[in-house]
Amino acid sequence: MGANSPFLKPVRFYGILDTGYVAESALKDKCEALVSAGCRIIQLRAKKESHSKRSEIADKLLPLFESEGSPFFIINDDADLAARVCKLIPNGGLHVGQDDLSPHEARKAIGNGILGLSTHSIEQAKAANSLNDTLDYFAVGPVYATATKPGRPAVGLQLVSEVAHMNPSLPWFAIGGVNMDTAASVRAAGAERIVAVSAVLAPDNTALAVRQLIKNFLG
């Protein structure tokens, strides 16, 4: 099991700061809201930004993750930036997709930082779980069609159920279209942890939205 995996076992919600939904000027406020809501892991996803702009954004957010007990700060698909963040704080990390840097290469890049991988099928989920000496967690989705992942077909609740029945040794998160209306169904399918983007970023009161979403999820 990844060295950081035990810290994620009790986590129920994974927050994502997506620049596709939040203006750069509002990112710090949204990040503070996620932290205040008790998020233990927060990812910066800035797909359309350049490496330099992504680095600039990360540096502005970094102070929110520097104190003892701060959440994990994960960088999406930018190994160089994640490696730098991991040298600055012990709670930094990287999330990669199936077409990005391989998990082994990613691990070499970030050292002891937290490392996650996206999966979209039962085969990919099994492969991810077998890398429990390299990965700290994996994500399963998109459960429902979502604008966050345009062009990516929904995997549905069936895959969530299949992964749950695997009883993975690694913590795993259901992602994609998880919102106030769908959270209970995702839980019923067997998910223990969720990721949400627009459902909590779009509301003005993001902290309240996170708490309500978790309540809906846990029932």
PDB file of C-alpha atoms in Angstrom:
ATOM      1  CA  MET A   1       0.000   0.000   0.000  1.00  0.00           C
ATOM      2  CA  GLY A   2       1.212   3.503  -0.784  1.00  0.00           C
ATOM      3  CA  ALA A   3       2.787   5.240   2.183  1.00  0.00           C
ATOM      4  CA  ASN A   4       0.071   7.892   2.161  1.00  0.00           C
ATOM      5  CA  SER A   5      -2.863   5.525   1.641  1.00  0.00           C
ATOM      6  CA  PRO A   6      -3.706   5.122   5.343  1.00  0.00           C
ATOM      7  CA  PHE A   7      -4.322   8.868   5.572  1.00  0.00           C
ATOM      8  CA  LEU A   8      -6.917   8.614   2.802  1.00  0.00           C
ATOM      9  CA  LYS A   9      -8.851   5.660   4.191  1.00  0.00           C
ATOM     10  CA  PRO A  10     -11.150   7.846   6.356  1.00  0.00           C
ATOM     11  CA  VAL A  11     -11.538  10.566   3.698  1.00  0.00           C
ATOM     12  CA  ARG A  12     -15.008  10.834   2.164  1.00  0.00           C
ATOM     13  CA  PHE A  13     -14.658  13.843  -0.136  1.00  0.00           C
ATOM     14  CA  TYR A  14     -11.960  14.942  -2.598  1.00  0.00           C
ATOM     15  CA  GLY A  15     -12.119  18.554  -3.746  1.00  0.00           C
ATOM     16  CA  ILE A  16     -10.931  19.806  -7.127  1.00  0.00           C
ATOM     17  CA  LEU A  17     -10.096  23.392  -8.010  1.00  0.00           C
ATOM     18  CA  ASP A  18     -10.827  23.399 -11.726  1.00  0.00           C
ATOM     19  CA  THR A  19      -9.930  26.543 -13.657  1.00  0.00           C
ATOM     20  CA  GLY A  20     -12.608  25.595 -16.157  1.00  0.00           C
ATOM     21  CA  TYR A  21     -15.189  26.442 -13.488  1.00  0.00           C
ATOM     22  CA  VAL A  22     -13.461  29.029 -11.322  1.00  0.00           C
ATOM     23  CA  ALA A  23     -11.816  32.273 -12.408  1.00  0.00           C
ATOM     24  CA  GLU A  24      -8.199  32.608 -11.385  1.00  0.00           C
ATOM     25  CA  SER A  25      -9.090  35.562  -9.154  1.00  0.00           C
ATOM     26  CA  ALA A  26     -11.514  33.373  -7.162  1.00  0.00           C
ATOM     27  CA  LEU A  27      -9.366  30.250  -6.824  1.00  0.00           C
ATOM     28  CA  LYS A  28      -7.879  31.143  -3.447  1.00  0.00           C
ATOM     29  CA  ASP A  29     -11.305  31.904  -1.949  1.00  0.00           C
ATOM     30  CA  LYS A  30     -12.681  28.619  -3.291  1.00  0.00           C
ATOM     31  CA  CYS A  31      -9.671  26.763  -1.950  1.00  0.00           C
ATOM     32  CA  GLU A  32     -10.156  28.334   1.483  1.00  0.00           C
ATOM     33  CA  ALA A  33     -13.799  27.240   1.363  1.00  0.00           C
ATOM     34  CA  LEU A  34     -12.799  23.647   0.608  1.00  0.00           C
ATOM     35  CA  VAL A  35     -10.300  23.688   3.459  1.00  0.00           C
ATOM     36  CA  SER A  36     -12.849  25.171   5.871  1.00  0.00           C
ATOM     37  CA  ALA A  37     -15.316  22.432   4.898  1.00  0.00           C
ATOM     38  CA  GLY A  38     -12.801  19.848   6.080  1.00  0.00           C
ATOM     39  CA  CYS A  39     -11.470  18.606   2.737  1.00  0.00           C
ATOM     40  CA  ARG A  40      -8.404  16.472   3.364  1.00  0.00           C
ATOM     41  CA  ILE A  41      -7.291  16.318  -0.260  1.00  0.00           C
ATOM     42  CA  ILE A  42      -7.571  19.097  -2.857  1.00  0.00           C
ATOM     43  CA  GLN A  43      -6.419  18.993  -6.456  1.00  0.00           C
ATOM     44  CA  LEU A  44      -5.486  21.835  -8.767  1.00  0.00           C
ATOM     45  CA  ARG A  45      -6.731  21.019 -12.262  1.00  0.00           C
ATOM     46  CA  ALA A  46      -5.667  23.654 -14.776  1.00  0.00           C
ATOM     47  CA  LYS A  47      -5.792  21.761 -18.058  1.00  0.00           C
ATOM     48  CA  LYS A  48      -5.912  24.769 -20.377  1.00  0.00           C
ATOM     49  CA  GLU A  49      -3.195  26.773 -18.665  1.00  0.00           C
ATOM     50  CA  SER A  50       0.479  26.688 -19.566  1.00  0.00           C
ATOM     51  CA  HIS A  51       2.993  25.166 -17.185  1.00  0.00           C
ATOM     52  CA  SER A  52       4.156  28.628 -16.138  1.00  0.00           C
ATOM     53  CA  LYS A  53       0.616  29.850 -15.448  1.00  0.00           C
ATOM     54  CA  ARG A  54      -0.194  26.626 -13.587  1.00  0.00           C
ATOM     55  CA  SER A  55       2.927  27.130 -11.482  1.00  0.00           C
ATOM     56  CA  GLU A  56       1.932  30.717 -10.746  1.00  0.00           C
ATOM     57  CA  ILE A  57      -1.500  29.582  -9.570  1.00  0.00           C
ATOM     58  CA  ALA A  58      -0.027  26.784  -7.441  1.00  0.00           C
ATOM     59  CA  ASP A  59       2.374  29.194  -5.756  1.00  0.00           C
ATOM     60  CA  LYS A  60      -0.508  31.472  -4.780  1.00  0.00           C
ATOM     61  CA  LEU A  61      -2.382  28.541  -3.230  1.00  0.00           C
ATOM     62  CA  LEU A  62       0.630  26.962  -1.538  1.00  0.00           C
ATOM     63  CA  PRO A  63       0.391  28.963   1.721  1.00  0.00           C
ATOM     64  CA  LEU A  64      -2.956  27.249   2.391  1.00  0.00           C
ATOM     65  CA  PHE A  65      -1.163  23.896   2.522  1.00  0.00           C
ATOM     66  CA  GLU A  66       1.970  24.749   4.464  1.00  0.00           C
ATOM     67  CA  SER A  67       0.839  24.454   8.074  1.00  0.00           C
ATOM     68  CA  GLU A  68       0.875  21.212  10.019  1.00  0.00           C
ATOM     69  CA  GLY A  69      -2.289  19.214   9.449  1.00  0.00           C
ATOM     70  CA  SER A  70      -3.083  20.886   6.122  1.00  0.00           C
ATOM     71  CA  PRO A  71      -4.809  18.885   3.378  1.00  0.00           C
ATOM     72  CA  PHE A  72      -2.902  17.128   0.627  1.00  0.00           C
ATOM     73  CA  PHE A  73      -2.272  19.456  -2.331  1.00  0.00           C
ATOM     74  CA  ILE A  74      -2.430  17.489  -5.572  1.00  0.00           C
ATOM     75  CA  ILE A  75      -1.359  18.729  -8.993  1.00  0.00           C
ATOM     76  CA  ASN A  76      -3.186  17.306 -11.995  1.00  0.00           C
ATOM     77  CA  ASP A  77      -1.038  16.021 -14.847  1.00  0.00           C
ATOM     78  CA  ASP A  78       2.054  18.198 -14.421  1.00  0.00           C
ATOM     79  CA  ALA A  79       4.840  16.070 -13.010  1.00  0.00           C
ATOM     80  CA  ASP A  80       7.422  18.853 -13.037  1.00  0.00           C
ATOM     81  CA  LEU A  81       5.212  21.173 -11.015  1.00  0.00           C
ATOM     82  CA  ALA A  82       4.161  18.373  -8.678  1.00  0.00           C
ATOM     83  CA  ALA A  83       7.797  17.436  -8.107  1.00  0.00           C
ATOM     84  CA  ARG A  84       8.575  21.026  -7.125  1.00  0.00           C
ATOM     85  CA  VAL A  85       5.556  21.213  -4.821  1.00  0.00           C
ATOM     86  CA  CYS A  86       6.570  17.924  -3.183  1.00  0.00           C
ATOM     87  CA  LYS A  87       9.970  19.386  -2.397  1.00  0.00           C
ATOM     88  CA  LEU A  88       8.355  22.404  -0.746  1.00  0.00           C
ATOM     89  CA  ILE A  89       5.712  20.623   1.357  1.00  0.00           C
ATOM     90  CA  PRO A  90       5.447  17.035   2.646  1.00  0.00           C
ATOM     91  CA  ASN A  91       1.758  16.863   1.693  1.00  0.00           C
ATOM     92  CA  GLY A  92       2.155  17.512  -2.044  1.00  0.00           C
ATOM     93  CA  GLY A  93       1.240  15.086  -4.794  1.00  0.00           C
ATOM     94  CA  LEU A  94       0.351  14.295  -8.390  1.00  0.00           C
ATOM     95  CA  HIS A  95      -2.674  12.834 -10.178  1.00  0.00           C
ATOM     96  CA  VAL A  96      -2.213  11.239 -13.592  1.00  0.00           C
ATOM     97  CA  GLY A  97      -4.525   9.803 -16.224  1.00  0.00           C
ATOM     98  CA  GLN A  98      -4.250   6.669 -18.336  1.00  0.00           C
ATOM     99  CA  ASP A  99      -2.579   8.593 -21.160  1.00  0.00           C
ATOM    100  CA  ASP A 100      -0.223  10.620 -18.992  1.00  0.00           C
ATOM    101  CA  LEU A 101       3.059   9.717 -17.345  1.00  0.00           C
ATOM    102  CA  SER A 102       3.059   6.082 -16.180  1.00  0.00           C
ATOM    103  CA  PRO A 103       2.583   5.521 -12.427  1.00  0.00           C
ATOM    104  CA  HIS A 104       6.168   4.276 -12.085  1.00  0.00           C
ATOM    105  CA  GLU A 105       7.575   7.322 -13.874  1.00  0.00           C
ATOM    106  CA  ALA A 106       5.299   9.581 -11.845  1.00  0.00           C
ATOM    107  CA  ARG A 107       6.507   8.012  -8.607  1.00  0.00           C
ATOM    108  CA  LYS A 108      10.107   8.620  -9.604  1.00  0.00           C
ATOM    109  CA  ALA A 109       9.268  12.248 -10.310  1.00  0.00           C
ATOM    110  CA  ILE A 110       7.583  13.068  -6.997  1.00  0.00           C
ATOM    111  CA  GLY A 111       9.381  10.796  -4.554  1.00  0.00           C
ATOM    112  CA  ASN A 112       7.292  10.209  -1.435  1.00  0.00           C
ATOM    113  CA  GLY A 113       4.450  12.526  -2.487  1.00  0.00           C
ATOM    114  CA  ILE A 114       0.900  11.275  -2.818  1.00  0.00           C
ATOM    115  CA  LEU A 115       0.110   9.697  -6.191  1.00  0.00           C
ATOM    116  CA  GLY A 116      -3.272   8.954  -7.778  1.00  0.00           C
ATOM    117  CA  LEU A 117      -4.449   7.480 -11.080  1.00  0.00           C
ATOM    118  CA  SER A 118      -7.690   7.760 -13.074  1.00  0.00           C
ATOM    119  CA  THR A 119      -9.367   4.521 -14.193  1.00  0.00           C
ATOM    120  CA  HIS A 120     -12.307   3.968 -16.532  1.00  0.00           C
ATOM    121  CA  SER A 121     -12.822   0.191 -16.584  1.00  0.00           C
ATOM    122  CA  ILE A 122     -12.659  -2.795 -14.266  1.00  0.00           C
ATOM    123  CA  GLU A 123      -9.409  -3.869 -15.926  1.00  0.00           C
ATOM    124  CA  GLN A 124      -7.831  -0.491 -15.283  1.00  0.00           C
ATOM    125  CA  ALA A 125      -9.095  -0.492 -11.691  1.00  0.00           C
ATOM    126  CA  LYS A 126      -7.577  -3.934 -11.080  1.00  0.00           C
ATOM    127  CA  ALA A 127      -4.298  -2.801 -12.629  1.00  0.00           C
ATOM    128  CA  ALA A 128      -4.267   0.303 -10.435  1.00  0.00           C
ATOM    129  CA  ASN A 129      -4.948  -1.695  -7.289  1.00  0.00           C
ATOM    130  CA  SER A 130      -2.093  -4.048  -8.161  1.00  0.00           C
ATOM    131  CA  LEU A 131       0.225  -1.033  -8.071  1.00  0.00           C
ATOM    132  CA  ASN A 132      -0.339  -0.575  -4.363  1.00  0.00           C
ATOM    133  CA  ASP A 133       3.388  -0.177  -3.828  1.00  0.00           C
ATOM    134  CA  THR A 134       3.381   2.785  -6.230  1.00  0.00           C
ATOM    135  CA  LEU A 135      -0.046   4.446  -6.025  1.00  0.00           C
ATOM    136  CA  ASP A 136      -1.752   5.903  -2.967  1.00  0.00           C
ATOM    137  CA  TYR A 137      -5.262   5.932  -4.447  1.00  0.00           C
ATOM    138  CA  PHE A 138      -7.176   5.653  -7.700  1.00  0.00           C
ATOM    139  CA  ALA A 139     -10.309   7.258  -9.108  1.00  0.00           C
ATOM    140  CA  VAL A 140     -13.144   5.513 -10.962  1.00  0.00           C
ATOM    141  CA  GLY A 141     -15.278   7.323 -13.520  1.00  0.00           C
ATOM    142  CA  PRO A 142     -16.811   9.324 -14.925  1.00  0.00           C
ATOM    143  CA  VAL A 143     -19.782   7.674 -13.242  1.00  0.00           C
ATOM    144  CA  TYR A 144     -22.161  10.015 -15.064  1.00  0.00           C
ATOM    145  CA  ALA A 145     -21.570  12.121 -18.166  1.00  0.00           C
ATOM    146  CA  THR A 146     -19.991  15.396 -17.131  1.00  0.00           C
ATOM    147  CA  ALA A 147     -18.781  18.580 -18.792  1.00  0.00           C
ATOM    148  CA  THR A 148     -15.612  18.243 -16.729  1.00  0.00           C
ATOM    149  CA  LYS A 149     -14.611  15.327 -18.944  1.00  0.00           C
ATOM    150  CA  PRO A 150     -16.009  16.157 -22.392  1.00  0.00           C
ATOM    151  CA  GLY A 151     -15.914  13.230 -24.797  1.00  0.00           C
ATOM    152  CA  ARG A 152     -15.348  10.693 -22.035  1.00  0.00           C
ATOM    153  CA  PRO A 153     -18.297   8.234 -21.928  1.00  0.00           C
ATOM    154  CA  ALA A 154     -19.893   7.584 -18.568  1.00  0.00           C
ATOM    155  CA  VAL A 155     -18.906   4.275 -16.968  1.00  0.00           C
ATOM    156  CA  GLY A 156     -22.108   4.071 -14.933  1.00  0.00           C
ATOM    157  CA  LEU A 157     -22.927   2.728 -11.490  1.00  0.00           C
ATOM    158  CA  GLN A 158     -22.189  -0.818 -12.636  1.00  0.00           C
ATOM    159  CA  LEU A 159     -18.460  -0.149 -12.666  1.00  0.00           C
ATOM    160  CA  VAL A 160     -18.677   1.449  -9.219  1.00  0.00           C
ATOM    161  CA  SER A 161     -20.352  -1.723  -7.981  1.00  0.00           C
ATOM    162  CA  GLU A 162     -17.777  -3.960  -9.646  1.00  0.00           C
ATOM    163  CA  VAL A 163     -14.882  -2.041  -8.129  1.00  0.00           C
ATOM    164  CA  ALA A 164     -16.531  -2.124  -4.698  1.00  0.00           C
ATOM    165  CA  HIS A 165     -16.811  -5.898  -4.965  1.00  0.00           C
ATOM    166  CA  MET A 166     -13.080  -6.049  -5.687  1.00  0.00           C
ATOM    167  CA  ASN A 167     -12.564  -4.813  -2.129  1.00  0.00           C
ATOM    168  CA  PRO A 168      -9.468  -2.849  -3.220  1.00  0.00           C
ATOM    169  CA  SER A 169      -6.558  -2.492  -0.851  1.00  0.00           C
ATOM    170  CA  LEU A 170      -6.085   1.080  -2.076  1.00  0.00           C
ATOM    171  CA  PRO A 171      -8.546   3.874  -1.271  1.00  0.00           C
ATOM    172  CA  TRP A 172     -10.588   4.746  -4.355  1.00  0.00           C
ATOM    173  CA  PHE A 173     -12.887   7.624  -5.288  1.00  0.00           C
ATOM    174  CA  ALA A 174     -15.945   7.723  -7.554  1.00  0.00           C
ATOM    175  CA  ILE A 175     -15.857  10.768  -9.827  1.00  0.00           C
ATOM    176  CA  GLY A 176     -17.919  12.315 -12.604  1.00  0.00           C
ATOM    177  CA  GLY A 177     -21.371  13.831 -12.319  1.00  0.00           C
ATOM    178  CA  VAL A 178     -21.521  13.306  -8.572  1.00  0.00           C
ATOM    179  CA  ASN A 179     -23.904  15.921  -7.177  1.00  0.00           C
ATOM    180  CA  MET A 180     -26.661  16.465  -4.632  1.00  0.00           C
ATOM    181  CA  ASP A 181     -29.077  14.305  -6.634  1.00  0.00           C
ATOM    182  CA  THR A 182     -26.741  11.448  -7.562  1.00  0.00           C
ATOM    183  CA  ALA A 183     -24.555  11.092  -4.455  1.00  0.00           C
ATOM    184  CA  ALA A 184     -26.889   8.676  -2.656  1.00  0.00           C
ATOM    185  CA  SER A 185     -27.021   6.367  -5.696  1.00  0.00           C
ATOM    186  CA  VAL A 186     -23.233   6.360  -5.947  1.00  0.00           C
ATOM    187  CA  ARG A 187     -23.052   5.394  -2.281  1.00  0.00           C
ATOM    188  CA  ALA A 188     -25.653   2.659  -2.766  1.00  0.00           C
ATOM    189  CA  ALA A 189     -23.544   1.231  -5.588  1.00  0.00           C
ATOM    190  CA  GLY A 190     -20.695   0.723  -3.154  1.00  0.00           C
ATOM    191  CA  ALA A 191     -18.554   3.854  -3.272  1.00  0.00           C
ATOM    192  CA  GLU A 192     -16.992   4.943   0.008  1.00  0.00           C
ATOM    193  CA  ARG A 193     -15.436   8.162  -1.303  1.00  0.00           C
ATOM    194  CA  ILE A 194     -16.428  10.740  -3.893  1.00  0.00           C
ATOM    195  CA  VAL A 195     -15.028  13.585  -5.941  1.00  0.00           C
ATOM    196  CA  ALA A 196     -17.174  16.503  -7.059  1.00  0.00           C
ATOM    197  CA  VAL A 197     -16.316  19.540  -9.115  1.00  0.00           C
ATOM    198  CA  SER A 198     -19.171  21.718 -10.379  1.00  0.00           C
ATOM    199  CA  ALA A 199     -21.552  20.574  -7.626  1.00  0.00           C
ATOM    200  CA  VAL A 200     -19.460  22.399  -5.041  1.00  0.00           C
ATOM    201  CA  LEU A 201     -17.623  25.014  -7.107  1.00  0.00           C
ATOM    202  CA  ALA A 202     -20.700  26.515  -8.782  1.00  0.00           C
ATOM    203  CA  PRO A 203     -22.593  27.446  -5.579  1.00  0.00           C
ATOM    204  CA  ASP A 204     -21.566  30.717  -3.939  1.00  0.00           C
ATOM    205  CA  ASN A 205     -21.232  28.952  -0.597  1.00  0.00           C
ATOM    206  CA  THR A 206     -18.834  26.159  -1.505  1.00  0.00           C
ATOM    207  CA  ALA A 207     -18.191  25.086   2.086  1.00  0.00           C
ATOM    208  CA  LEU A 208     -21.912  24.585   2.699  1.00  0.00           C
ATOM    209  CA  ALA A 209     -22.242  22.714  -0.603  1.00  0.00           C
ATOM    210  CA  VAL A 210     -19.450  20.326   0.396  1.00  0.00           C
ATOM    211  CA  ARG A 211     -21.055  19.596   3.756  1.00  0.00           C
ATOM    212  CA  GLN A 212     -24.475  19.041   2.169  1.00  0.00           C
ATOM    213  CA  LEU A 213     -23.030  16.791  -0.524  1.00  0.00           C
ATOM    214  CA  ILE A 214     -21.255  14.637   2.046  1.00  0.00           C
ATOM    215  CA  LYS A 215     -24.472  14.451   4.078  1.00  0.00           C
ATOM    216  CA  ASN A 216     -26.413  13.346   0.991  1.00  0.00           C
ATOM    217  CA  PHE A 217     -23.711  10.796   0.185  1.00  0.00           C
ATOM    218  CA  LEU A 218     -23.508   9.249   3.617  1.00  0.00           C
ATOM    219  CA  GLY A 219     -27.278   9.393   4.130  1.00  0.00           C
TER     220      GLY A 219
END
